mmCIF file of C-alpha atoms in Angstrom:
data_model
loop_
_atom_site.group_PDB
_atom_site.id
_atom_site.type_symbol
_atom_site.label_atom_id
_atom_site.label_comp_id
_atom_site.label_asym_id
_atom_site.label_seq_id
_atom_site.Cartn_x
_atom_site.Cartn_y
_atom_site.Cartn_z
ATOM 1 C CA UNK C 19 77.783 98.749 105.804
ATOM 2 C CA UNK C 20 81.291 97.464 105.441
ATOM 3 C CA UNK C 21 83.206 96.947 102.210
ATOM 4 C CA UNK C 22 86.597 95.493 101.523
ATOM 5 C CA UNK C 23 88.403 94.129 98.553
ATOM 6 C CA UNK C 24 91.375 94.404 96.287
ATOM 7 C CA UNK C 25 92.208 94.806 92.631
ATOM 8 C CA UNK C 26 95.374 93.821 90.825
ATOM 9 C CA UNK C 27 96.126 96.564 88.335
ATOM 10 C CA UNK C 28 98.453 96.064 85.370
ATOM 11 C CA UNK C 29 100.380 99.251 86.071
ATOM 12 C CA UNK C 30 103.272 100.456 88.217
ATOM 13 C CA UNK C 31 102.409 101.779 91.663
ATOM 14 C CA UNK C 32 103.526 105.323 90.742
ATOM 15 C CA UNK C 33 100.903 105.492 87.972
ATOM 16 C CA UNK C 34 98.167 104.018 90.186
ATOM 17 C CA UNK C 35 98.980 106.629 92.845
ATOM 18 C CA UNK C 36 98.891 109.441 90.284
ATOM 19 C CA UNK C 37 95.461 108.291 89.049
ATOM 20 C CA UNK C 38 94.101 107.962 92.600
ATOM 21 C CA UNK C 39 94.799 111.678 92.966
ATOM 22 C CA UNK C 40 93.536 112.816 89.542
ATOM 23 C CA UNK C 41 90.026 114.392 89.629
ATOM 24 C CA UNK C 42 89.389 113.639 85.948
ATOM 25 C CA UNK C 43 90.212 109.948 86.317
ATOM 26 C CA UNK C 44 88.118 109.685 89.472
ATOM 27 C CA UNK C 45 85.130 111.450 87.886
ATOM 28 C CA UNK C 46 85.189 109.012 84.975
ATOM 29 C CA UNK C 47 85.258 106.033 87.340
ATOM 30 C CA UNK C 48 82.521 107.032 89.818
ATOM 31 C CA UNK C 49 79.144 105.716 88.593
ATOM 32 C CA UNK C 50 76.649 108.556 88.093
ATOM 33 C CA UNK C 51 79.253 111.260 88.705
ATOM 34 C CA UNK C 52 78.190 114.603 87.230
ATOM 35 C CA UNK C 53 81.128 116.655 88.542
ATOM 36 C CA UNK C 54 84.304 116.046 90.513
ATOM 37 C CA UNK C 55 86.564 118.996 91.215
ATOM 38 C CA UNK C 56 89.516 119.675 93.468
ATOM 39 C CA UNK C 57 88.726 122.235 96.168
ATOM 40 C CA UNK C 58 92.296 121.905 97.488
ATOM 41 C CA UNK C 59 95.111 119.355 97.382
ATOM 42 C CA UNK C 60 93.273 117.214 99.931
ATOM 43 C CA UNK C 61 89.590 117.904 99.238
ATOM 44 C CA UNK C 62 87.300 117.167 96.313
ATOM 45 C CA UNK C 63 83.728 118.330 95.683
ATOM 46 C CA UNK C 64 81.391 115.994 93.800
ATOM 47 C CA UNK C 65 77.858 115.686 92.485
ATOM 48 C CA UNK C 66 76.651 112.116 91.940
ATOM 49 C CA UNK C 67 73.268 110.782 90.812
ATOM 50 C CA UNK C 68 72.306 107.544 92.545
ATOM 51 C CA UNK C 69 69.231 105.321 92.240
ATOM 52 C CA UNK C 70 68.317 102.962 95.057
ATOM 53 C CA UNK C 71 65.029 101.193 94.467
ATOM 54 C CA UNK C 72 62.358 103.885 94.025
ATOM 55 C CA UNK C 73 64.652 106.679 95.234
ATOM 56 C CA UNK C 74 66.763 108.605 92.717
ATOM 57 C CA UNK C 75 68.679 111.603 93.956
ATOM 58 C CA UNK C 76 71.535 113.948 93.216
ATOM 59 C CA UNK C 77 74.026 113.921 96.049
ATOM 60 C CA UNK C 78 76.351 116.848 96.587
ATOM 61 C CA UNK C 79 79.255 116.190 98.843
ATOM 62 C CA UNK C 80 82.911 116.261 99.552
ATOM 63 C CA UNK C 81 85.805 113.861 100.001
ATOM 64 C CA UNK C 82 88.757 114.684 102.215
ATOM 65 C CA UNK C 83 92.028 112.806 101.932
ATOM 66 C CA UNK C 84 94.311 112.378 104.904
ATOM 67 C CA UNK C 85 97.241 110.254 106.040
ATOM 68 C CA UNK C 86 98.640 110.464 102.511
ATOM 69 C CA UNK C 87 101.822 108.490 102.096
ATOM 70 C CA UNK C 88 102.982 108.517 98.477
ATOM 71 C CA UNK C 89 102.784 105.939 96.857
ATOM 72 C CA UNK C 90 101.450 103.717 99.648
ATOM 73 C CA UNK C 91 97.907 104.956 100.270
ATOM 74 C CA UNK C 92 95.583 107.306 102.106
ATOM 75 C CA UNK C 93 92.424 107.657 104.139
ATOM 76 C CA UNK C 94 89.214 109.050 102.637
ATOM 77 C CA UNK C 95 86.368 110.644 104.583
ATOM 78 C CA UNK C 96 83.324 111.582 102.549
ATOM 79 C CA UNK C 97 79.806 112.779 103.026
ATOM 80 C CA UNK C 98 76.975 113.707 100.720
ATOM 81 C CA UNK C 99 73.521 115.253 100.991
ATOM 82 C CA UNK C 100 70.713 114.152 98.717
ATOM 83 C CA UNK C 101 67.926 116.411 99.939
ATOM 84 C CA UNK C 102 64.779 114.499 100.815
ATOM 85 C CA UNK C 103 66.484 111.220 99.805
ATOM 86 C CA UNK C 104 68.798 111.535 102.778
ATOM 87 C CA UNK C 105 72.515 111.507 103.321
ATOM 88 C CA UNK C 106 75.510 109.230 103.084
ATOM 89 C CA UNK C 107 78.800 109.099 104.963
ATOM 90 C CA UNK C 108 81.841 107.001 104.204
ATOM 91 C CA UNK C 109 85.323 106.372 105.580
ATOM 92 C CA UNK C 110 87.883 104.295 103.733
ATOM 93 C CA UNK C 111 91.506 103.218 103.798
ATOM 94 C CA UNK C 112 93.213 102.651 100.451
ATOM 95 C CA UNK C 113 96.575 100.878 100.292
ATOM 96 C CA UNK C 114 98.897 100.131 97.381
ATOM 97 C CA UNK C 115 101.516 97.399 97.211
ATOM 98 C CA UNK C 116 103.755 95.966 94.507
ATOM 99 C CA UNK C 117 103.032 92.628 92.856
ATOM 100 C CA UNK C 118 105.887 92.253 90.411
ATOM 101 C CA UNK C 119 105.232 94.786 87.654
ATOM 102 C CA UNK C 120 101.605 95.163 88.769
ATOM 103 C CA UNK C 121 100.028 96.959 91.727
ATOM 104 C CA UNK C 122 97.585 95.605 94.268
ATOM 105 C CA UNK C 123 95.058 98.207 95.408
ATOM 106 C CA UNK C 124 93.341 97.154 98.651
ATOM 107 C CA UNK C 125 90.496 98.968 100.352
ATOM 108 C CA UNK C 126 88.487 98.758 103.543
ATOM 109 C CA UNK C 127 85.495 101.062 103.961
ATOM 110 C CA UNK C 128 82.448 101.634 106.097
ATOM 111 C CA UNK C 129 79.406 103.656 105.111
ATOM 112 C CA UNK C 130 76.117 104.748 106.575
ATOM 113 C CA UNK C 131 72.993 106.278 105.124
ATOM 114 C CA UNK C 132 70.089 108.184 106.622
ATOM 115 C CA UNK C 133 66.750 109.610 105.558
ATOM 116 C CA UNK C 134 64.643 107.886 102.904
ATOM 117 C CA UNK C 135 67.584 105.732 101.872
ATOM 118 C CA UNK C 136 67.740 104.207 105.337
ATOM 119 C CA UNK C 137 64.000 103.491 105.215
ATOM 120 C CA UNK C 138 64.273 101.507 101.971
ATOM 121 C CA UNK C 139 65.982 98.618 103.649
ATOM 122 C CA UNK C 140 69.521 97.714 104.523
ATOM 123 C CA UNK C 141 69.703 94.810 102.083
ATOM 124 C CA UNK C 142 68.726 96.847 99.040
ATOM 125 C CA UNK C 143 70.973 99.760 99.996
ATOM 126 C CA UNK C 144 73.906 97.415 100.660
ATOM 127 C CA UNK C 145 73.337 95.630 97.349
ATOM 128 C CA UNK C 146 73.365 98.887 95.379
ATOM 129 C CA UNK C 147 76.369 100.202 97.335
ATOM 130 C CA UNK C 148 78.323 96.987 96.672
ATOM 131 C CA UNK C 149 77.525 97.277 92.971
ATOM 132 C CA UNK C 150 78.669 100.920 92.860
ATOM 133 C CA UNK C 151 81.936 100.046 94.632
ATOM 134 C CA UNK C 152 82.556 97.151 92.228
ATOM 135 C CA UNK C 153 81.844 99.326 89.180
ATOM 136 C CA UNK C 154 84.148 102.096 90.441
ATOM 137 C CA UNK C 155 87.085 99.756 91.040
ATOM 138 C CA UNK C 156 86.598 97.908 87.748
ATOM 139 C CA UNK C 157 86.498 101.210 85.828
ATOM 140 C CA UNK C 158 89.547 102.445 87.746
ATOM 141 C CA UNK C 159 91.429 99.216 87.034
ATOM 142 C CA UNK C 160 90.537 99.342 83.322
ATOM 143 C CA UNK C 161 91.480 103.042 83.019
ATOM 144 C CA UNK C 162 94.843 102.740 84.764
ATOM 145 C CA UNK C 163 95.756 99.474 83.016
ATOM 146 C CA UNK C 164 94.990 101.101 79.655
ATOM 147 C CA UNK C 165 97.128 104.139 80.524
ATOM 148 C CA UNK C 166 100.007 101.848 81.512
ATOM 149 C CA UNK C 167 99.726 99.904 78.249
ATOM 150 C CA UNK C 168 100.033 103.174 76.293
ATOM 151 C CA UNK C 169 103.312 104.100 77.984
#
């Protein structure tokens, strides 16, 4: 599954970058996120509950950041295990650019699933994944824009 898109955020790039690296902000933006903690400067551990059709599972996994160039972007590699439900893997590139006083956040990602999730059907899994991505970026945009308005 491939995902790409962009969001224009009403905030300066420095604030968007700071929030992209803040575990608390990220936890609040990830749908179904139960925990999101920093294991190191470049690695986060997360527990996320996801429902896809008849399958509901808690996924435990990690995200590793690399190719970090402040405040331009980074690469994310993530994987999660959901027990009998299966597994998920994801790689993404996130880039930030200025748009006047706003910031454009662009992303390109690919993901794969295995186990029961893969048996459900690619269309349903892709539909749910697209919805989760959209919800994350909308929450992130709203959170960062609100923080910028308070400054």
